[in-house]
Coordinates of C-alpha atoms (C1' of nucleotides) in Angstrom, one line a residue:
Chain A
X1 CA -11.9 -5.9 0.2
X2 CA -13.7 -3.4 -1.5
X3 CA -15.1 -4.4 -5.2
X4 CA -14.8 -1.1 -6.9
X5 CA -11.0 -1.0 -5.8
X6 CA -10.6 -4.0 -8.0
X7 CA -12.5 -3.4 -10.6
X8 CA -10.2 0.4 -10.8
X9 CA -7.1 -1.5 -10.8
X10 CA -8.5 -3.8 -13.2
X11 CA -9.1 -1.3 -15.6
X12 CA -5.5 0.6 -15.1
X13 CA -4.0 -2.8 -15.5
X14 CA -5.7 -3.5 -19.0
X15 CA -4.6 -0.1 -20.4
X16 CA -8.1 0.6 -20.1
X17 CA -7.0 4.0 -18.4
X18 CA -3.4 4.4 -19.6
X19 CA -0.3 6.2 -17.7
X20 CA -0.8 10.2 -17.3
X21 CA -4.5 9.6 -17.8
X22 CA -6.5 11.6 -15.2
X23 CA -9.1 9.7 -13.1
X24 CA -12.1 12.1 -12.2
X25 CA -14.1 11.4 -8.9
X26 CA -17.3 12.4 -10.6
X27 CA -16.8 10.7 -14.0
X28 CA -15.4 7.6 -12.7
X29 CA -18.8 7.5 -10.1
X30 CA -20.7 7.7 -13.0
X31 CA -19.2 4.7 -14.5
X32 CA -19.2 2.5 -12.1
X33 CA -22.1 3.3 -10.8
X34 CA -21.3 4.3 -7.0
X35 CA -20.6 7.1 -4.7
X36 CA -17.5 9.6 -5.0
X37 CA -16.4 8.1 -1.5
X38 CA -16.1 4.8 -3.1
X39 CA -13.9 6.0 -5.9
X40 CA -12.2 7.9 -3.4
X41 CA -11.3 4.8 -1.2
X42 CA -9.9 3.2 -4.3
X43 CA -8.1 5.8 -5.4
X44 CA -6.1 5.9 -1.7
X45 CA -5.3 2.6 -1.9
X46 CA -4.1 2.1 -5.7
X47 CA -2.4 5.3 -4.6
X48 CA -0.4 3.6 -1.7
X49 CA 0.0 0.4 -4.2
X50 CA 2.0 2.6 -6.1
X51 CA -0.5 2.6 -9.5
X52 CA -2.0 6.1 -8.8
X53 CA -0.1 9.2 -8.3
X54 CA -2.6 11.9 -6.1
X55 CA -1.4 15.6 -6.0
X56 CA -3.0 17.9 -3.2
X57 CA -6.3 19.3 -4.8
X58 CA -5.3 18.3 -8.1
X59 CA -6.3 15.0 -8.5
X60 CA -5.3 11.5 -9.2
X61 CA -3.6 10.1 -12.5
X62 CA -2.6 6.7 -13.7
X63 CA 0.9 6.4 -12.4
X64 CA 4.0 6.8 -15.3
X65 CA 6.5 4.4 -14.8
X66 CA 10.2 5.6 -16.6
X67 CA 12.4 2.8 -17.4
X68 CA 14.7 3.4 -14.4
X69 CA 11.9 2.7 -12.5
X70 CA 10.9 -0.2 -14.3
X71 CA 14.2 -2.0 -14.3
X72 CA 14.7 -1.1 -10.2
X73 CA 11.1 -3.1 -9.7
X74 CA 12.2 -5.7 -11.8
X75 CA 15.8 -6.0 -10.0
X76 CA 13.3 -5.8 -6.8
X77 CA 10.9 -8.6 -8.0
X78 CA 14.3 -10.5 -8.9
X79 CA 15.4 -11.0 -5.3
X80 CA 11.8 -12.0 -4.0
X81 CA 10.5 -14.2 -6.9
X82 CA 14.7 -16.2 -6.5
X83 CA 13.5 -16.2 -2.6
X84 CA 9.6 -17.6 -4.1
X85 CA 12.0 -20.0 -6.1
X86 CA 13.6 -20.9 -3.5
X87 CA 11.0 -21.9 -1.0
X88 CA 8.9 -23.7 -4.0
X89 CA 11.7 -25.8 -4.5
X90 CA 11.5 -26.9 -0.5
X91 CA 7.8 -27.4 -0.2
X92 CA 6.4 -28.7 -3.6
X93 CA 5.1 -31.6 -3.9
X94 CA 4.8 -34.4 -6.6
X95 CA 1.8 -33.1 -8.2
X96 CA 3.1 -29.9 -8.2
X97 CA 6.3 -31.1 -10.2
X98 CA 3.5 -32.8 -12.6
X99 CA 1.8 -29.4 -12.6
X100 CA 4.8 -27.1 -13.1
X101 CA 6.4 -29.8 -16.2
X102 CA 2.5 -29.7 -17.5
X103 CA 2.9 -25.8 -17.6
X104 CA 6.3 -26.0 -19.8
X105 CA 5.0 -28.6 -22.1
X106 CA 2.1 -25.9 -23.2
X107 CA 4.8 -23.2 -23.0
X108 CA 6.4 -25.2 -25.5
X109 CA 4.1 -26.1 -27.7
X110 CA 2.8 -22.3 -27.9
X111 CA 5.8 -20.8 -28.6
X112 CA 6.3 -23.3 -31.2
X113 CA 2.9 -22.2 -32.5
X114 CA 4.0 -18.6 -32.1
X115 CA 0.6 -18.0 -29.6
X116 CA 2.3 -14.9 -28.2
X117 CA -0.7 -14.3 -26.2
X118 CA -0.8 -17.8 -25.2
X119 CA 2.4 -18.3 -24.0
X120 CA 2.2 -14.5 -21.7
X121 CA -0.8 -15.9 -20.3
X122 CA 1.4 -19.4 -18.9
X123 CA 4.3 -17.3 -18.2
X124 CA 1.9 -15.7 -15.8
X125 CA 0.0 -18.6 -14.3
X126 CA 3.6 -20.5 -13.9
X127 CA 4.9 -17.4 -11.6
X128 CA 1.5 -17.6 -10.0
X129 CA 1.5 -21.1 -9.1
X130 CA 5.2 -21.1 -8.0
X131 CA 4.2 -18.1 -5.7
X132 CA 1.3 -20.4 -4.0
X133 CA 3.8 -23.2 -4.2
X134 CA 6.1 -21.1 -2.2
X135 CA 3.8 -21.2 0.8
X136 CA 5.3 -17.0 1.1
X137 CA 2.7 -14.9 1.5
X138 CA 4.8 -11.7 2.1
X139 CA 7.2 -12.3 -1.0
X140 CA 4.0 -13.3 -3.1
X141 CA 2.1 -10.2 -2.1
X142 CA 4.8 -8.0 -2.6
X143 CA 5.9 -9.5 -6.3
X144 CA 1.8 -9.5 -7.4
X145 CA 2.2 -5.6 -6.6
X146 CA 5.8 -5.2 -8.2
X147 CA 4.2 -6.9 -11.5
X148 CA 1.4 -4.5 -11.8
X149 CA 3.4 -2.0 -11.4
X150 CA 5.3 -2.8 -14.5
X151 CA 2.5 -4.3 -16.2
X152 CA 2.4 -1.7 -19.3
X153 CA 6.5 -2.4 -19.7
X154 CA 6.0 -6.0 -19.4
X155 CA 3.7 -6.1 -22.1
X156 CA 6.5 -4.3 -24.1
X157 CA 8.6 -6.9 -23.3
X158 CA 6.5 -9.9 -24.2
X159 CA 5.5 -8.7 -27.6
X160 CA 9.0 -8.2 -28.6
X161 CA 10.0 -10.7 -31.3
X162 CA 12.1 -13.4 -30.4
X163 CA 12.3 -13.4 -26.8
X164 CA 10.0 -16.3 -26.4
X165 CA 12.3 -19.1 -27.4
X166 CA 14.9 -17.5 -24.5
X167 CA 12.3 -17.2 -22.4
X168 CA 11.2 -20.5 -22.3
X169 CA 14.3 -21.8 -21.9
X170 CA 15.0 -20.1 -18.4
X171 CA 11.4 -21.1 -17.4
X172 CA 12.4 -24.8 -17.9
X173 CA 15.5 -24.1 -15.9
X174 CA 13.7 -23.0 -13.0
X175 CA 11.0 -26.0 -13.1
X176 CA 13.5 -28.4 -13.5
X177 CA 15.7 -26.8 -10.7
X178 CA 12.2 -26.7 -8.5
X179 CA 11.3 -30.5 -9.5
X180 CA 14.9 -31.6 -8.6
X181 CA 14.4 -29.7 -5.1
X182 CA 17.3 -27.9 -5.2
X183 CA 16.7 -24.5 -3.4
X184 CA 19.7 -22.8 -4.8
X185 CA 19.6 -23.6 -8.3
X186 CA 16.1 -23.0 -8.3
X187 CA 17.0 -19.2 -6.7
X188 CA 20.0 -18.7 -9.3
X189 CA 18.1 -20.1 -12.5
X190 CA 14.7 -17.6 -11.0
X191 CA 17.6 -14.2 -10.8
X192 CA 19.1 -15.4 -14.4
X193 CA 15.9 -15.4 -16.0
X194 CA 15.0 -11.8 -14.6
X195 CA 18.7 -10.6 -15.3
X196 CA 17.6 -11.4 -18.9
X197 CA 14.7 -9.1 -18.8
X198 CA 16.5 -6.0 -17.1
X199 CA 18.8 -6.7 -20.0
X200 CA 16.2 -6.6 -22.3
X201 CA 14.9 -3.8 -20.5
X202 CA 18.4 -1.5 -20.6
X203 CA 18.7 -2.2 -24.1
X204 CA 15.2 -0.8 -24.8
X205 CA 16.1 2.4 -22.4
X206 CA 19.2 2.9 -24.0
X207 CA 18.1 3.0 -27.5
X208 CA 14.6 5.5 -26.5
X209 CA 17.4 8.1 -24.6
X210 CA 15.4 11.1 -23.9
Chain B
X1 CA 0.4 12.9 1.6
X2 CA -2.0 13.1 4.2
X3 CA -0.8 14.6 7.2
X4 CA -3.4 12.3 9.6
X5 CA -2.3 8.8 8.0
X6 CA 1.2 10.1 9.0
X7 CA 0.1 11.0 12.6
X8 CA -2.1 7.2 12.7
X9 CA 1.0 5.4 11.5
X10 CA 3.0 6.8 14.2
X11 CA 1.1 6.0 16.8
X12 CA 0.6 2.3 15.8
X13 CA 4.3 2.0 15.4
X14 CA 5.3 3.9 18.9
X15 CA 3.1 1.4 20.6
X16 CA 0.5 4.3 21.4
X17 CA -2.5 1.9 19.7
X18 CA -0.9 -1.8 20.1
X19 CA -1.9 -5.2 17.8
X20 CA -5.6 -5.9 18.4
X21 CA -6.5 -2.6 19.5
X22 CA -9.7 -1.4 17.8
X23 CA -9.4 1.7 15.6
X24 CA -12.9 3.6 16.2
X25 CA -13.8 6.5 13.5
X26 CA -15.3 9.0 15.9
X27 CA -13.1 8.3 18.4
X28 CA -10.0 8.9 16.5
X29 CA -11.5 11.8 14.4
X30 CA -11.8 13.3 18.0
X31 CA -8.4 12.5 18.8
X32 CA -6.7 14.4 15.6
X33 CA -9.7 16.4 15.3
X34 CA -10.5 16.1 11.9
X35 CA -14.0 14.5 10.1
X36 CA -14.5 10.9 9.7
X37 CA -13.3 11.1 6.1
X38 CA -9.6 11.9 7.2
X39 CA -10.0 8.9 9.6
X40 CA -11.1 6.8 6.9
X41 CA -8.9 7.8 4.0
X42 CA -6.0 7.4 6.5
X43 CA -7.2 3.3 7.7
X44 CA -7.4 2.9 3.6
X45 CA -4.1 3.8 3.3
X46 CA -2.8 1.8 6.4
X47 CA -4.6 -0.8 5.1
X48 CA -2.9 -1.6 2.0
X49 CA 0.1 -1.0 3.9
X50 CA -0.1 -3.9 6.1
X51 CA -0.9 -2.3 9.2
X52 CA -4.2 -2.3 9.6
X53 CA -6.6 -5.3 9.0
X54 CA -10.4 -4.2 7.9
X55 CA -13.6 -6.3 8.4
X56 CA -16.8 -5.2 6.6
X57 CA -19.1 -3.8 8.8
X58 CA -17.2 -4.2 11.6
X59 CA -14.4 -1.4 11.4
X60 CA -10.6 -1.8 11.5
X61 CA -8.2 -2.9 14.1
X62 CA -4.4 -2.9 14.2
X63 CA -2.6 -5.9 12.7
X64 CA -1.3 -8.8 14.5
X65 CA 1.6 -10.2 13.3
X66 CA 2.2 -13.6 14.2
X67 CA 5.6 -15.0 14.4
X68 CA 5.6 -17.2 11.2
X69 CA 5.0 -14.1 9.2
X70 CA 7.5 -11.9 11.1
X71 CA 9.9 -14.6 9.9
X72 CA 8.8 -14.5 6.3
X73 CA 8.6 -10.1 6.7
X74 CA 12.3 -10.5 7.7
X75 CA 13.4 -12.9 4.9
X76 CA 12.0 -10.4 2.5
X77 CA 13.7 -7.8 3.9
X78 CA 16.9 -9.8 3.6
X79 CA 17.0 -9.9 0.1
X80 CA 15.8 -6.7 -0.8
X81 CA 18.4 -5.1 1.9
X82 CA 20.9 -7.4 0.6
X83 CA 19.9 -5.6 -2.8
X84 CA 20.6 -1.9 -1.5
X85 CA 24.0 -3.1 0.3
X86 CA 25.2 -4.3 -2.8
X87 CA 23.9 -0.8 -4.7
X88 CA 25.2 1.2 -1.8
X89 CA 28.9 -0.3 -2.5
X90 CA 28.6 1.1 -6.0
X91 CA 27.3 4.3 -5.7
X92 CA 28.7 5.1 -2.5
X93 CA 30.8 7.9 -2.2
X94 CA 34.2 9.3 0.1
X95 CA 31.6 11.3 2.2
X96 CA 29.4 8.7 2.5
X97 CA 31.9 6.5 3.9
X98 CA 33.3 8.4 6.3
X99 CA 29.5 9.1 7.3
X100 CA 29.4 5.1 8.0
X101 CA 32.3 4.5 9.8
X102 CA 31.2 7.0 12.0
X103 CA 28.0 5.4 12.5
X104 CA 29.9 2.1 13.5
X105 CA 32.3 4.2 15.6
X106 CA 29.0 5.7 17.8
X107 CA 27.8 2.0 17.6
X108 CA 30.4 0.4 19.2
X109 CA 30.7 3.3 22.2
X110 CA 27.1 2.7 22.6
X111 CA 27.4 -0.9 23.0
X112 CA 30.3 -0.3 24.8
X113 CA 28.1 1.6 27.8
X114 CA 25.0 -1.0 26.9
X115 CA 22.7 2.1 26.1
X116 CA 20.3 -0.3 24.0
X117 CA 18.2 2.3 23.1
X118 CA 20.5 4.5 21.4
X119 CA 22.1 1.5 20.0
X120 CA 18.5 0.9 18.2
X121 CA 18.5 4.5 16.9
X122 CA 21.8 4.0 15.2
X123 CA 20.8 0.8 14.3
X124 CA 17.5 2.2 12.3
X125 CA 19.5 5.5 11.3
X126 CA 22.6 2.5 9.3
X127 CA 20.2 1.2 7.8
X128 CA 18.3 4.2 6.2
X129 CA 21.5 5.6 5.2
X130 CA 22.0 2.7 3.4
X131 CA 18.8 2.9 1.9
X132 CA 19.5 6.7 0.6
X133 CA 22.9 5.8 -0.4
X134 CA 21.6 2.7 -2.7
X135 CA 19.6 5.5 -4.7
X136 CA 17.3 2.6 -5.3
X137 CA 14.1 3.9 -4.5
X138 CA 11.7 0.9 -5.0
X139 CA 13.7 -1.4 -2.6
X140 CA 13.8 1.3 -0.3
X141 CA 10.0 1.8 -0.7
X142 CA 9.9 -1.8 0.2
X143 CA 12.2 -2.4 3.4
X144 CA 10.6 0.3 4.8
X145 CA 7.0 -0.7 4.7
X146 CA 8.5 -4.7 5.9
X147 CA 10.1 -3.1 8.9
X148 CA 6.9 -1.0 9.9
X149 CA 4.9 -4.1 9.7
X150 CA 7.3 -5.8 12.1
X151 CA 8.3 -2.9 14.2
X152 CA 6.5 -5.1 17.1
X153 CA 8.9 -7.8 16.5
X154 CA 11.9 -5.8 16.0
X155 CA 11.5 -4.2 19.3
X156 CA 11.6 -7.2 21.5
X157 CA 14.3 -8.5 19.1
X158 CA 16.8 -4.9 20.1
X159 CA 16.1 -5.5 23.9
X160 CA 17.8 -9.1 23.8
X161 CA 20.5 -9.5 26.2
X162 CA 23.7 -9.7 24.5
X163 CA 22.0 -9.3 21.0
X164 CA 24.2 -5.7 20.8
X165 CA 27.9 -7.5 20.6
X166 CA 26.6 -9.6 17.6
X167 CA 24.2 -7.4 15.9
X168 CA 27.3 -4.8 16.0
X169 CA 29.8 -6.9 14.3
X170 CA 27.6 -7.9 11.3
X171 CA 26.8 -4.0 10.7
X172 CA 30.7 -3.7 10.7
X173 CA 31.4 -5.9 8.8
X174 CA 28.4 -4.8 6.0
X175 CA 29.9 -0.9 6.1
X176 CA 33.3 -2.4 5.6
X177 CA 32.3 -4.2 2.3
X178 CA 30.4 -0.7 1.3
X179 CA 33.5 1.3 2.1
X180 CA 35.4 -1.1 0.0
X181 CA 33.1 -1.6 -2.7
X182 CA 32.6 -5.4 -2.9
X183 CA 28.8 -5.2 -3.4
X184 CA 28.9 -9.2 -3.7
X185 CA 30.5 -8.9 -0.3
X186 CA 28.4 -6.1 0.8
X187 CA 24.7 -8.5 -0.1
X188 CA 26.6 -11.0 2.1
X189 CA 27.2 -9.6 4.9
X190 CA 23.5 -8.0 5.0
X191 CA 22.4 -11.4 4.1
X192 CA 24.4 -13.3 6.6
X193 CA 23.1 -10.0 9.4
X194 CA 19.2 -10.8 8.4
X195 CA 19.8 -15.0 8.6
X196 CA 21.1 -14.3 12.4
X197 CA 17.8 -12.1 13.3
X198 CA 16.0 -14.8 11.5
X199 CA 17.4 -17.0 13.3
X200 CA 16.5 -15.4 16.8
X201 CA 13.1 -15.0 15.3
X202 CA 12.8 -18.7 15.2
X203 CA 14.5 -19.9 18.4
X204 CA 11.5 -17.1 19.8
X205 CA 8.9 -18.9 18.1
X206 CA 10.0 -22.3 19.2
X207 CA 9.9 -21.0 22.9
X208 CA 6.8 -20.0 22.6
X209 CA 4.9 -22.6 20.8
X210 CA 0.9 -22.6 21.4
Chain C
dG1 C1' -31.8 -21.8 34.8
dT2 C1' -31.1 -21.7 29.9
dC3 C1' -32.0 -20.3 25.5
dA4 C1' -34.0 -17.5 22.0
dA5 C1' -36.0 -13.5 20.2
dC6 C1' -36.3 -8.7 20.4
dG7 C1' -34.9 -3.9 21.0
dA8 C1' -31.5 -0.3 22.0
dT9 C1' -27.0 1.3 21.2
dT10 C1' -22.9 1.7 18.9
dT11 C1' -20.4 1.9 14.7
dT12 C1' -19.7 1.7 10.0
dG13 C1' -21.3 2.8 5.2
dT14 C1' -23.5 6.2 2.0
dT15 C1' -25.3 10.2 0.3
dG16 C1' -25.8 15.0 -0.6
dA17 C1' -24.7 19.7 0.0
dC18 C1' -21.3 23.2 0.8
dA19 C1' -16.5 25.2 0.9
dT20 C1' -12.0 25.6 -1.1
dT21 C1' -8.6 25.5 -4.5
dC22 C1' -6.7 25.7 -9.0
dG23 C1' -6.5 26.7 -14.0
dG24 C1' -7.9 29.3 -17.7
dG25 C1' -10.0 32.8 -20.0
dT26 C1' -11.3 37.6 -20.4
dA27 C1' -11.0 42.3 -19.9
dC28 C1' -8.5 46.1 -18.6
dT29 C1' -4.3 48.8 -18.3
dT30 C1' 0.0 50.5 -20.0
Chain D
dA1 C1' 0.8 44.0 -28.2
dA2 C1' 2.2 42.5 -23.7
dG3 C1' 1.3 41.9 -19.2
dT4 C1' -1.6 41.8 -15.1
dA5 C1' -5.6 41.5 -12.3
dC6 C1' -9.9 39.4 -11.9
dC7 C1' -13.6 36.3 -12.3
dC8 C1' -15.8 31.9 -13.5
dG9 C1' -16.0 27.0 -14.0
dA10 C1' -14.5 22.5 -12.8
dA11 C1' -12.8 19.4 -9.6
dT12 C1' -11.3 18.2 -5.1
dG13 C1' -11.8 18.6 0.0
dT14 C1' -14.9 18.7 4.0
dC15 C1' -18.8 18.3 6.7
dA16 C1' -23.2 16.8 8.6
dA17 C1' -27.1 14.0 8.4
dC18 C1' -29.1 9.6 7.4
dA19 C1' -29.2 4.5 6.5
dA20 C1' -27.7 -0.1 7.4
dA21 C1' -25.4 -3.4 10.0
dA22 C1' -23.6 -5.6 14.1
dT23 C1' -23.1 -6.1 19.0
dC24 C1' -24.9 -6.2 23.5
dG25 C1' -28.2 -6.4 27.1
dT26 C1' -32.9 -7.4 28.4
dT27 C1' -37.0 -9.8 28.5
dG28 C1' -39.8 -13.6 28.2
dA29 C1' -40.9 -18.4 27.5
dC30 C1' -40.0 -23.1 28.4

DNA sequence: GTCAACGATTTTGTTGACATTCGGGTACTT
DNA sequence: AAGTACCCGAATGTCAACAAAATCGTTGAC
């Protein structure tokens, strides 16, 4: 795929170009160092991944997600990662168990240290790994892009106080569900976990009304 | 959005460039006659969407999908559809209702004088409905780029013999659990609708192992 | 007769210049 | 002073030519 694509996304992703900001052809060929057709490509396709918003001889921005929108991607990424769950439960294997209970233990051990940073860091590797465990390359494509879309409110989320302890919790649910190899509980203890966060999520819209 | 990616979509989807089929710059900027950057911008697009596979230096063809991954496209779909079924029982309204039952109603005559290919229409127009009614917009989003990238599939799934009684009962019974506004039972019934076409999907595949 | 190297053709990738469009600012009118 | 028409600048959209890469056919050697 093409490099300066990546390296676009990249930078939208680490609030290096935040929501509403505009992304200039020219400037942006300047900084990385490439033609405005490449920047052009990469704005297309961030703009069909749902990150960029284009307007007809306007220009491109960073995408603004609202909190509707947030919690509807989150209630979409629910389904697909309980289906991820699911199928990661059927097709693990042993070292994958040791993996995924090696995951927790440093989950644990950084929320007891209070490594916020840490601890968001495993909570994205142990989705990761339970999508390749899957073995379901749609459901895994389509959650990777759900997640970015959300990224900026999922940082929200994790740097709220608190929620760690909870959220570690559910996330040794789901392992032990996915050890145990049982599909459903792995699915239900995946959709409780994200129920949480639209909860969290509601809260947060309801108290920012507008 | 650009008017040529629409026009390319189409055409891959009606069959008029199949799976495989090479998708040459000049040739297709003839075709719509536009310039090469149109073409391009458009095969971006596609690209991302799932449609269209891209090989450096060696230009872009239309997708194959094999039968494992129509299985895995249709799975995904199930849960997200199951998703808008169950948000379509809640925000449903009186009109919409009616709207649905009328659907089923010009269902069942179709069956009824085994016109499979208006069957199919209704079929697709149900489920958009549902879609709209749901109001949610990312599922939506979603289920409709899944069923584009398995349109291929689909189609020799809707010209099964005998497919019509079953496939029409299941849509019935989805619409009834709308109307009444169960959304558990609405998610069920679109779940238990999907599992029979994945089913089918994998009887296929077993037939035609290679 | 087979294989490898070479050249021609086709196709994609890239660059630069030009056209078009939109927004804002200015000057002019009332 | 308010409103309107106009013009200019900035940014996007479009086009054509050029460069680079890959494929295919041909030629020649063994």
């Amino acid at each position: 795929m093409d490099m300066i694509t990546n390296d676009l996304r990249d930078d939208i992703l680490s609030g290096r170009f935040a929501p509403g900001d505009r992304l200039l052809e020219l400037q942006l060929s300047e900084q990385y160092t490439c033609g405005r057709a490449a920047i052009r490509s990469a704005i297309v396709a961030l703009t069909t991944e749902g990150l960029v918003e284009r307007e007809e001889n306007r220009g491109a921005t960073v995408r603004r997600i609202s909190i509707t929108e947030a919690i509807q991607i989150t209630e979409a990424r629910s389904v697909l990662e309980s289906l991820i769950a699911a199928q990661a439960a059927r097709h693990a294997t042993e070292k994958d168990h040791a993996e995924l209970r090696d995951i927790i233990e440093q989950m644990r051990t950084a929320v007891g240290n209070d490594e916020g940073k840490a601890y968001s860091e495993l909570n994205r590797v142990l989705h990761r790994r339970l999508r390749e465990m899957s073995g379901h390359d749609i459901a895994a494509e389509l959650v990777a892009n759900l997640r970015n879309r959300a990224a900026h409110h999922q940082y929200r989320l994790a740097v709220m106080p608190g929620r760690s302890a909870d959220s570690l919790e559910q996330h040794a649910a789901i392992v032990d569900a996915v050890v145990a190899g049982d599909e459903a509980a792995a699915a239900a203890a995946m959709t409780a976990h994200l129920e949480s966060v639209i909860e969290v999520l509601h809260r947060w819209g309801d108290a920012n009304v507008r």
